[in-house]
mmCIF file of C-alpha atoms in Angstrom:
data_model
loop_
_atom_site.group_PDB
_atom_site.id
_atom_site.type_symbol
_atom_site.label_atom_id
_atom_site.label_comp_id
_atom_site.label_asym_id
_atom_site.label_seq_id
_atom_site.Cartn_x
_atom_site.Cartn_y
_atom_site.Cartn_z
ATOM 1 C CA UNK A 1 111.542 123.827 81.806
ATOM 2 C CA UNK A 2 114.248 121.670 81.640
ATOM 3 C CA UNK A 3 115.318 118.755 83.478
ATOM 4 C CA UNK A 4 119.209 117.046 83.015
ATOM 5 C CA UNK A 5 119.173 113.073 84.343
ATOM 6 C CA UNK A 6 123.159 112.156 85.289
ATOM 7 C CA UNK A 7 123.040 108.297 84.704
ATOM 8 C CA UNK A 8 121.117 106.546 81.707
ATOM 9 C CA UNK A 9 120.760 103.513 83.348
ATOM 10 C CA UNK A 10 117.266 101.560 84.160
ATOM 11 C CA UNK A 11 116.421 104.436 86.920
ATOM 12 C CA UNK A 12 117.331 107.082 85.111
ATOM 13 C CA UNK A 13 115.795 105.936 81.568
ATOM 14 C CA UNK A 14 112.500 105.046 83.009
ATOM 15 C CA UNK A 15 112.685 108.876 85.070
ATOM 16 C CA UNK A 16 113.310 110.710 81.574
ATOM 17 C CA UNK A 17 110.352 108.364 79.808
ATOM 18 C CA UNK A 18 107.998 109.282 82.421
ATOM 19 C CA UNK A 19 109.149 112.949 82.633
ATOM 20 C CA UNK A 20 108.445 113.371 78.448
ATOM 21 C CA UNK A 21 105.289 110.822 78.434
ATOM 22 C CA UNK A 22 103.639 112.779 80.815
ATOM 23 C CA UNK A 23 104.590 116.386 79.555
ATOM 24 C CA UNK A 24 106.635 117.890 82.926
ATOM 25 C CA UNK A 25 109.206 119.239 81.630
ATOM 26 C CA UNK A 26 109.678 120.857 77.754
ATOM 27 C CA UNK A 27 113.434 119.334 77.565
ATOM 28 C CA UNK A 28 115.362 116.258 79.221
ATOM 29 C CA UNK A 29 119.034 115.549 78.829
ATOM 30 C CA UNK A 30 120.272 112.522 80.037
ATOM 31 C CA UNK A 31 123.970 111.810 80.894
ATOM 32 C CA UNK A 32 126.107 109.251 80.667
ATOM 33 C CA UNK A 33 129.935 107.992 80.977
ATOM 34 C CA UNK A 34 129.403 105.350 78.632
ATOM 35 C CA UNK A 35 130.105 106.237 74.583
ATOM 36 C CA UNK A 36 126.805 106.372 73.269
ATOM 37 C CA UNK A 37 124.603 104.987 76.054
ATOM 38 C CA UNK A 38 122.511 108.407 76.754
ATOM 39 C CA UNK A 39 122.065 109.252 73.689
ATOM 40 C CA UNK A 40 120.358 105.459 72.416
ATOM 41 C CA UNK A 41 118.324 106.207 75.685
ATOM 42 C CA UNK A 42 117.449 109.015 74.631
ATOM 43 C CA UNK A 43 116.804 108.341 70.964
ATOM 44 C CA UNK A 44 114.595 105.121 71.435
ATOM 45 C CA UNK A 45 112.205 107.594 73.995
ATOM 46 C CA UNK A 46 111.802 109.795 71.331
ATOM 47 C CA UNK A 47 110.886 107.465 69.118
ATOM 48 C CA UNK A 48 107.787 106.765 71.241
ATOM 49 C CA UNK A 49 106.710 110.620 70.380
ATOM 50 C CA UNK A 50 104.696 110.098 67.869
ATOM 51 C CA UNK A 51 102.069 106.713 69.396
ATOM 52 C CA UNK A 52 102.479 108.233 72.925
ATOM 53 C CA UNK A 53 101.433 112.198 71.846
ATOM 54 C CA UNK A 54 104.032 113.828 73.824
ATOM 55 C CA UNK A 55 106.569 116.640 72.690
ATOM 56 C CA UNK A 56 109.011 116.740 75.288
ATOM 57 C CA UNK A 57 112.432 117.163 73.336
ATOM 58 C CA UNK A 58 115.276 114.261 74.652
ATOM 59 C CA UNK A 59 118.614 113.966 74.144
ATOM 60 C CA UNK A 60 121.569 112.121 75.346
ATOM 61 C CA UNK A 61 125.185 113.072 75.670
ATOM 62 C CA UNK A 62 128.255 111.148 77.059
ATOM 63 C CA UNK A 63 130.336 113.111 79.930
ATOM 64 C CA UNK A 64 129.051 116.354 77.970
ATOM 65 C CA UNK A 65 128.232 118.497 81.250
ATOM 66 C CA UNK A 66 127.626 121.874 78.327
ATOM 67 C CA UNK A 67 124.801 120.535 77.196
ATOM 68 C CA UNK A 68 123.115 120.368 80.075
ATOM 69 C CA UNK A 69 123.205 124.386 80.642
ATOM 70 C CA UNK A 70 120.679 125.833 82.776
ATOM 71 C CA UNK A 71 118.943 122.724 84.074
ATOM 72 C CA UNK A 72 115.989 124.113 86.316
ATOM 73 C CA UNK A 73 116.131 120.302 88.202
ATOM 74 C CA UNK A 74 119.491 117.794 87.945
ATOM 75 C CA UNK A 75 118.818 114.359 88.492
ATOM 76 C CA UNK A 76 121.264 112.279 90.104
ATOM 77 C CA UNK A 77 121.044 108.354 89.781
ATOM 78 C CA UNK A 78 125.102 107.806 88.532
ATOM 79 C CA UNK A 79 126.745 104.836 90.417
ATOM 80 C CA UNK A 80 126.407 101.086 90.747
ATOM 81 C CA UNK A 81 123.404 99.320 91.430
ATOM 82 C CA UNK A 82 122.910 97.239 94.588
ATOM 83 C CA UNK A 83 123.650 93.523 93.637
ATOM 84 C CA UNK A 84 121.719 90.579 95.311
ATOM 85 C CA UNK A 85 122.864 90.843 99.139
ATOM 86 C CA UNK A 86 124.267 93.869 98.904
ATOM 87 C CA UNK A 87 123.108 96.766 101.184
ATOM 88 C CA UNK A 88 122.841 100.630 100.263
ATOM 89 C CA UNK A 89 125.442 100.673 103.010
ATOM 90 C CA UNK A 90 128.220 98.834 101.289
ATOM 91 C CA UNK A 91 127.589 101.110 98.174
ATOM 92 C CA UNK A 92 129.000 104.343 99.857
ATOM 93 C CA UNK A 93 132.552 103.905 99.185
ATOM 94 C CA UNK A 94 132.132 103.690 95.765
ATOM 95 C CA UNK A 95 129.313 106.239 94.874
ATOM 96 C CA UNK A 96 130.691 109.096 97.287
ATOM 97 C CA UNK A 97 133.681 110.185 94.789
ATOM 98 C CA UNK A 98 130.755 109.516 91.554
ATOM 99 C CA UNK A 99 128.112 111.630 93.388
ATOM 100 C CA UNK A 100 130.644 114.533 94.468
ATOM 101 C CA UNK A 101 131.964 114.537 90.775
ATOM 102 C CA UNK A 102 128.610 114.518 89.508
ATOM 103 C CA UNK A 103 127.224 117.566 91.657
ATOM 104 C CA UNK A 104 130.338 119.889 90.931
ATOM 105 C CA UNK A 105 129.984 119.372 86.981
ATOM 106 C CA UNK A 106 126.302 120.247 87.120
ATOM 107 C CA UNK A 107 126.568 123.095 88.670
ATOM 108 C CA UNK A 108 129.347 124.788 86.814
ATOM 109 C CA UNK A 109 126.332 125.180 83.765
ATOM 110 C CA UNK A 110 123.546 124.762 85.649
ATOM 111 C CA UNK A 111 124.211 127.095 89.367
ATOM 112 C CA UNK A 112 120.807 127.348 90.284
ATOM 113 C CA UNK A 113 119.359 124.063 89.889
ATOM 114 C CA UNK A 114 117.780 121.921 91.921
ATOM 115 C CA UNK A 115 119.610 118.952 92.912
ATOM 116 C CA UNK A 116 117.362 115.642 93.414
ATOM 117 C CA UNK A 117 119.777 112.853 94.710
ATOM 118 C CA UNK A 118 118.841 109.173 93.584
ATOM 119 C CA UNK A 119 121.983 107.604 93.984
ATOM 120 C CA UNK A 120 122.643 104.894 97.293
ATOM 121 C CA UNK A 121 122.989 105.118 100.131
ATOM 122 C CA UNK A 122 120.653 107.782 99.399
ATOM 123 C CA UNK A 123 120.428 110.078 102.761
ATOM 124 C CA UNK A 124 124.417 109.734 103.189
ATOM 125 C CA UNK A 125 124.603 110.639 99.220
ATOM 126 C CA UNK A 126 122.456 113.829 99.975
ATOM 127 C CA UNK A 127 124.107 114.871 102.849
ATOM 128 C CA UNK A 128 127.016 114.223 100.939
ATOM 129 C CA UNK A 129 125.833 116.743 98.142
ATOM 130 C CA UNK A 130 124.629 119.165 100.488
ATOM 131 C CA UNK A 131 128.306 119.805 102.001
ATOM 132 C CA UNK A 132 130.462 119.631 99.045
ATOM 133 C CA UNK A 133 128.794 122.014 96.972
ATOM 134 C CA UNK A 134 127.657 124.827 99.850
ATOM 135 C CA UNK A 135 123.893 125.329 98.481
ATOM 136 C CA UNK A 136 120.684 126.246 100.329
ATOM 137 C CA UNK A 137 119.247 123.150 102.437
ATOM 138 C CA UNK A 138 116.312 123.907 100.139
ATOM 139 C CA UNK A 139 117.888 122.990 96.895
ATOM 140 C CA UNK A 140 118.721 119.220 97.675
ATOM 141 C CA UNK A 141 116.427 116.509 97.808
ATOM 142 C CA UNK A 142 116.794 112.807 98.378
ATOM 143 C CA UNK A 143 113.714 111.202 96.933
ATOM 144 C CA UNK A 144 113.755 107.784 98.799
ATOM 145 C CA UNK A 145 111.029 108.846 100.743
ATOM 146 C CA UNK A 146 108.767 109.224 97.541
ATOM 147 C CA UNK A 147 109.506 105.551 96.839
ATOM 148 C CA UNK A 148 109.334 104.029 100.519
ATOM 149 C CA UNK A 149 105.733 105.606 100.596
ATOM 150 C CA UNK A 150 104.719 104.532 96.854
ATOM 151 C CA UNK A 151 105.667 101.057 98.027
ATOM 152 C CA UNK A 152 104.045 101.540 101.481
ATOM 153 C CA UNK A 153 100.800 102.130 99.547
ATOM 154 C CA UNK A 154 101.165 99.095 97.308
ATOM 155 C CA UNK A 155 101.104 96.691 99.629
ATOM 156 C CA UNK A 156 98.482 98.730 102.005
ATOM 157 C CA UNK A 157 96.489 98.269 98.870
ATOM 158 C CA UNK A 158 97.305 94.430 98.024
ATOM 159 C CA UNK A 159 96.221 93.736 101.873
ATOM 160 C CA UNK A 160 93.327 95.624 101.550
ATOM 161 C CA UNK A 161 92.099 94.691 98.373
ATOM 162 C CA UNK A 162 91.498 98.465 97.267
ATOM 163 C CA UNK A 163 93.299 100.497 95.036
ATOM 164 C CA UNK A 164 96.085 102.006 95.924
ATOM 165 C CA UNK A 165 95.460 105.315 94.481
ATOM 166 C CA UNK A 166 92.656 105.803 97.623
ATOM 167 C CA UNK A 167 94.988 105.232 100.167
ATOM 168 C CA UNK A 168 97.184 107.767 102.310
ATOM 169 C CA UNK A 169 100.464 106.862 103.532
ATOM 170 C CA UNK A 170 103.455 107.956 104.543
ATOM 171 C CA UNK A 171 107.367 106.437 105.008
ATOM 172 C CA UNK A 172 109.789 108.471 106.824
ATOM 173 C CA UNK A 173 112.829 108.314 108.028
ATOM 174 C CA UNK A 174 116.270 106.524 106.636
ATOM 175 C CA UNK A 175 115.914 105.380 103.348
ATOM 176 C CA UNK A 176 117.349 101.956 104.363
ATOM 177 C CA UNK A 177 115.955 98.334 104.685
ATOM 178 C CA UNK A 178 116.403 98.539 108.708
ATOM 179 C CA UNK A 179 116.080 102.589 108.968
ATOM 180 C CA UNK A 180 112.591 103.288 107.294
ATOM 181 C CA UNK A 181 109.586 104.040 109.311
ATOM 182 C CA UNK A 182 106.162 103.114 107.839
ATOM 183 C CA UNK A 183 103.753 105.350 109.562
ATOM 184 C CA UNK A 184 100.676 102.546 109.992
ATOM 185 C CA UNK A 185 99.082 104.501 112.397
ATOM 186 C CA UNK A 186 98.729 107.689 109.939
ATOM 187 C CA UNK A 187 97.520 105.348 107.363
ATOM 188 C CA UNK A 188 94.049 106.098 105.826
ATOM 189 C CA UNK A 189 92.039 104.689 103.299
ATOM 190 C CA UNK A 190 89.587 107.475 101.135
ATOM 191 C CA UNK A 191 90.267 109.444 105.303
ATOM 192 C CA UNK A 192 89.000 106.098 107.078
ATOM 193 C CA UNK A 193 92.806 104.843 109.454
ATOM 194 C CA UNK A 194 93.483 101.087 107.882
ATOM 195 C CA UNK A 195 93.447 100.065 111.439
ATOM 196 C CA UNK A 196 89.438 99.812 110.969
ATOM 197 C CA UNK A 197 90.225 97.061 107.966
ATOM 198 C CA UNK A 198 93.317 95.111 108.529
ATOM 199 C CA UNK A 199 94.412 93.935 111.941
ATOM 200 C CA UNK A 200 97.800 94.995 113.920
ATOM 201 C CA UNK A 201 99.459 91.665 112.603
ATOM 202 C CA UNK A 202 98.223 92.216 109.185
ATOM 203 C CA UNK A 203 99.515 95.882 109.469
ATOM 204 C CA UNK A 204 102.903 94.887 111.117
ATOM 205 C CA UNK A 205 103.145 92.372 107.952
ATOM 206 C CA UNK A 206 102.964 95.489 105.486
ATOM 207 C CA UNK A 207 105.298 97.598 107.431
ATOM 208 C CA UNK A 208 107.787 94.456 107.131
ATOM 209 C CA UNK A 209 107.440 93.734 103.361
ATOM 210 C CA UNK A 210 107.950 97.477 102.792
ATOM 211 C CA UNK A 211 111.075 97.684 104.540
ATOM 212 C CA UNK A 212 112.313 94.748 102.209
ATOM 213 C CA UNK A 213 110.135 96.463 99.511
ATOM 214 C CA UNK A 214 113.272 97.427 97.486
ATOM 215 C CA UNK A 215 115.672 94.379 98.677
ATOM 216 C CA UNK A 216 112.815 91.341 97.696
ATOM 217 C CA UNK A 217 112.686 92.967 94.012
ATOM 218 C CA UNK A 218 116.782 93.141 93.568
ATOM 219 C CA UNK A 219 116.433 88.823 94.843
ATOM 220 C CA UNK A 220 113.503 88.579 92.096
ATOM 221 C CA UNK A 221 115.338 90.845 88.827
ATOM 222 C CA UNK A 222 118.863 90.293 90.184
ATOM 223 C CA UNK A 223 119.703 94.274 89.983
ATOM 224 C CA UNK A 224 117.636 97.144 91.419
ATOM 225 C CA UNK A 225 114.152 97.942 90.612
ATOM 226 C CA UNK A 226 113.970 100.624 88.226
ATOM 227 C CA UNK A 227 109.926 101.281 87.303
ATOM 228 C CA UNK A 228 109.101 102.844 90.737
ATOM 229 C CA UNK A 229 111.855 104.697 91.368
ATOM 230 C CA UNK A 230 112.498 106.308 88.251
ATOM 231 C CA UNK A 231 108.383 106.922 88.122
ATOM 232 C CA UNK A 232 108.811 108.410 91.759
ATOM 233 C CA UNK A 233 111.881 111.002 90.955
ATOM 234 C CA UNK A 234 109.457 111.783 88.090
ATOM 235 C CA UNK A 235 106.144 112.541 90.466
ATOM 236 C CA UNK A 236 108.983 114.907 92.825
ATOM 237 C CA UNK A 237 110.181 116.301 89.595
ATOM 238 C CA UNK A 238 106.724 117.441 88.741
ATOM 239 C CA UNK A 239 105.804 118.851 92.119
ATOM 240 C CA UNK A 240 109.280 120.914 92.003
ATOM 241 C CA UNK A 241 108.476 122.674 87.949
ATOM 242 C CA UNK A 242 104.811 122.944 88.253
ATOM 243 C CA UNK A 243 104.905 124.279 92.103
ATOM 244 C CA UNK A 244 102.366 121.745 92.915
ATOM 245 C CA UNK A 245 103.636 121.843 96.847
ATOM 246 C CA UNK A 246 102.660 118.508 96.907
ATOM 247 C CA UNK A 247 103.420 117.129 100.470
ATOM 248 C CA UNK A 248 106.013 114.440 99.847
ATOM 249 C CA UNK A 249 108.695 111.986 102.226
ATOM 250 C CA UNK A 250 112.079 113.354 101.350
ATOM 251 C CA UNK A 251 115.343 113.102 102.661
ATOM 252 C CA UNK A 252 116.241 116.884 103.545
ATOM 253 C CA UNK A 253 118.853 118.666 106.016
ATOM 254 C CA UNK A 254 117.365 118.730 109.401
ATOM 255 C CA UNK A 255 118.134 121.501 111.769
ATOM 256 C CA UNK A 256 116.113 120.221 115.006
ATOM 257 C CA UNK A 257 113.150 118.633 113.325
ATOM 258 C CA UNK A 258 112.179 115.707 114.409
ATOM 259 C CA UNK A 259 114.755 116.190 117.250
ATOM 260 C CA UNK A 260 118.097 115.857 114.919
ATOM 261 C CA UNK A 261 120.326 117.781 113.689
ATOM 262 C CA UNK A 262 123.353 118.129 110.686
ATOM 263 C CA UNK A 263 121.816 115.134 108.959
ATOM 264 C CA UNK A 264 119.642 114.340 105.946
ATOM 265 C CA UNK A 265 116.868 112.054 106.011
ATOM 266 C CA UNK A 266 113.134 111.314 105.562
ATOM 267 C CA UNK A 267 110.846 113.878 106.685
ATOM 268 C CA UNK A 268 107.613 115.076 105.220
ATOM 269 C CA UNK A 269 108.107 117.630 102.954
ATOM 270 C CA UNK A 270 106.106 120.447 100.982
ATOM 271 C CA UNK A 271 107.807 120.560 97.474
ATOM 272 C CA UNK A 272 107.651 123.470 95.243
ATOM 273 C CA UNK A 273 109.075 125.855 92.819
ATOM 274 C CA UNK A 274 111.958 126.715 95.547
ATOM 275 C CA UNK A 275 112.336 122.714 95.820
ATOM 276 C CA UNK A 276 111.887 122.189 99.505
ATOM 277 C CA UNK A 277 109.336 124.919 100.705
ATOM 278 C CA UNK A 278 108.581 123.272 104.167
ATOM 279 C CA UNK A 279 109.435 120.571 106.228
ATOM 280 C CA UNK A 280 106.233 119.379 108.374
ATOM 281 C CA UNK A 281 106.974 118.509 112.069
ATOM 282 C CA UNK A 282 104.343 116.028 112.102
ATOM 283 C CA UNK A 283 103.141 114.336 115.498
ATOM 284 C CA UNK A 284 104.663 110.947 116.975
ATOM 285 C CA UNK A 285 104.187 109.340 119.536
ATOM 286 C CA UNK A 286 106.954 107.698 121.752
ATOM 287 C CA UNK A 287 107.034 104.432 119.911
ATOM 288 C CA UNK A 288 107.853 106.165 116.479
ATOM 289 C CA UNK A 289 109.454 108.822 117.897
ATOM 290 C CA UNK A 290 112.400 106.132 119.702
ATOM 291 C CA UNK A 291 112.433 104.301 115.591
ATOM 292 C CA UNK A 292 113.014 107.734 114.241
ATOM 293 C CA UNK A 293 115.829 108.463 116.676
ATOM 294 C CA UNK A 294 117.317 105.376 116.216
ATOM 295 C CA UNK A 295 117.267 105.711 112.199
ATOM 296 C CA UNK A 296 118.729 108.995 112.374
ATOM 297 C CA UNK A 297 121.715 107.201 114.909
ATOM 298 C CA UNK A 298 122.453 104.690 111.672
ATOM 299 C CA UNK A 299 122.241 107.089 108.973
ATOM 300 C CA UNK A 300 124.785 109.556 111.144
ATOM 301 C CA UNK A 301 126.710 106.424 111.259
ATOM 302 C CA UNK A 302 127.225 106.117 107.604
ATOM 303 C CA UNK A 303 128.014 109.741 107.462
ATOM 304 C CA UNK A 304 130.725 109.616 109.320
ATOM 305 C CA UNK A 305 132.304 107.292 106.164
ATOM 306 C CA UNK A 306 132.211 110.749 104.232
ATOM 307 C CA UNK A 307 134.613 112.349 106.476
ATOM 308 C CA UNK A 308 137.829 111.568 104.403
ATOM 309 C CA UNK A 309 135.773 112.798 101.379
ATOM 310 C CA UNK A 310 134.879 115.907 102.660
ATOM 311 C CA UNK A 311 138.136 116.488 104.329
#
């Protein structure tokens, strides 16, 4: 199986060192504008072959889209990073016309792939994808959700004092500091709800530092965090090439889930060898059902920016 990664930056590094350490795919190509940049990348993970035991084969190329023929998933994390201050919002202008660029090369070598979008504003970038190129609703993913609900679970854990890995939880909706939904009331630790632990104030606190999950770590390292995200395109990547049909949040075209319609965002997903297999229509109640509307109003905001693109 092989996976191509379009940007060799921190995300998209630490998504093709996780990919080889933990065996997922049998090749990994990263991508790059920059002379030389993918392929360093790409040289120093290999390196790590022999003291790490894996045998995933990496390489790098610079604006090379032939060597990245017949890419089963494409990996899409080109564009600039947020800055301290910056929202995903005030990326769009500049990584619309990187993103569409991006998705047309790919799939001139690679027409079947499946497209996982990385890039910010990451529902508007997906969406964006989605109606340049024409493909299946199935074959392109946004994977904010993956990281909202890693995050979600970090800090679930860090109030609870248990580990994370024993606790269910779930982030939907826009993949945006005011647009994602952490589902508290869903939450479970080892099947018991967190409610039974941690108070509603406590709870309310987690929900908060979630939505600022991504936004306090670009304050503390001055750029975007790179571990968990490129660690969670890795986890969607392996659900997608193994068929795992793990159920995971991911920004996907909605055709009257959840109530909307012509938009991407975060839904709970089953992910498999088809890329998305199901979208599950999941319960609210009115509370979360008004936040979901309301997130889907602001991301359909942002897509309207992509009308001059499209055009």
């Amino acid at each position: 199986m092989k996976v191509t990664i379009v940007g060799a930056g921190n995300v998209g590094a630490t998504c093709a060192d996780v990919i080889s350490y933990r065996g997922i795919a049998s090749e990994v190509v990263l991508l790059d504008i920059k002379e030389g940049f993918a392929e360093g990348k790409a040289l120093d993970i290999m390196q790590c072959a022999t003291n790490t035991g894996f045998n995933t084969k990496v390489s790098g190329v610079t604006n090379d889209y032939s060597k990245t023929a017949n890419s089963n998933v494409v990996v899409i994390t080109s564009g600039i990073p947020r800055k301290p201050g910056m929202t995903r919002e005030e990326l769009i202008g500049i990584n619309a016309g990187i993103v569409k660029t991006v998705v047309e090369n790919v799939l001139v070598y690679s027409p079947d792939a499946i497209i996982v979008v990385v890039s910010n504003p990451m529902d508007t970038m997906t969406y964006l994808a989605l109606k340049a190129t024409g493909l299946p609703k199935n074959r392109i993913i946004g994977m904010g959700g993956a990281l909202d609900s890693s995050r979600f679970r970090t800090y679930l854990s860090m109030a609870l004092d248990k580990p994370a890995n024993d606790i269910s939880a779930m982030v939907i909706g826009g993949h945006g500091d005011t647009t994602m939904i952490p589902l508290t009331r869903l939450a479970s630790y080892n099947g018991i709800p967190v409610s039974q632990f941690l108070s509603e104030e406590a709870l309310q606190k987690v929900a908060a530092d979630t939505m600022v999950g991504g936004a306090t770590l670009t304050g503390l390292l001055g750029t975007s965090a790179w571990y968990a995200p490129g660690a969670s395109v890795a986890y969607l990547v392996d659900s997608i090439l193994n068929d795992q049909k793990k159920m995971i949040a991911c920004s996907v075209f909605v055709e009257g889930e959840y109530g909307q319609n012509d938009i991407c965002i975060g839904v709970p997903c089953i992910i498999g060898k088809n890329g998305v297999e199901e979208i599950l229509d999941i319960e609210l109640n009115d509370n979360e059902k008004a936040l979901f509307a309301k997130s889907a109003d602001a991301v359909r905001q942002m897509n309207d920016a992509l009308k001059s693109i499209l055009a």
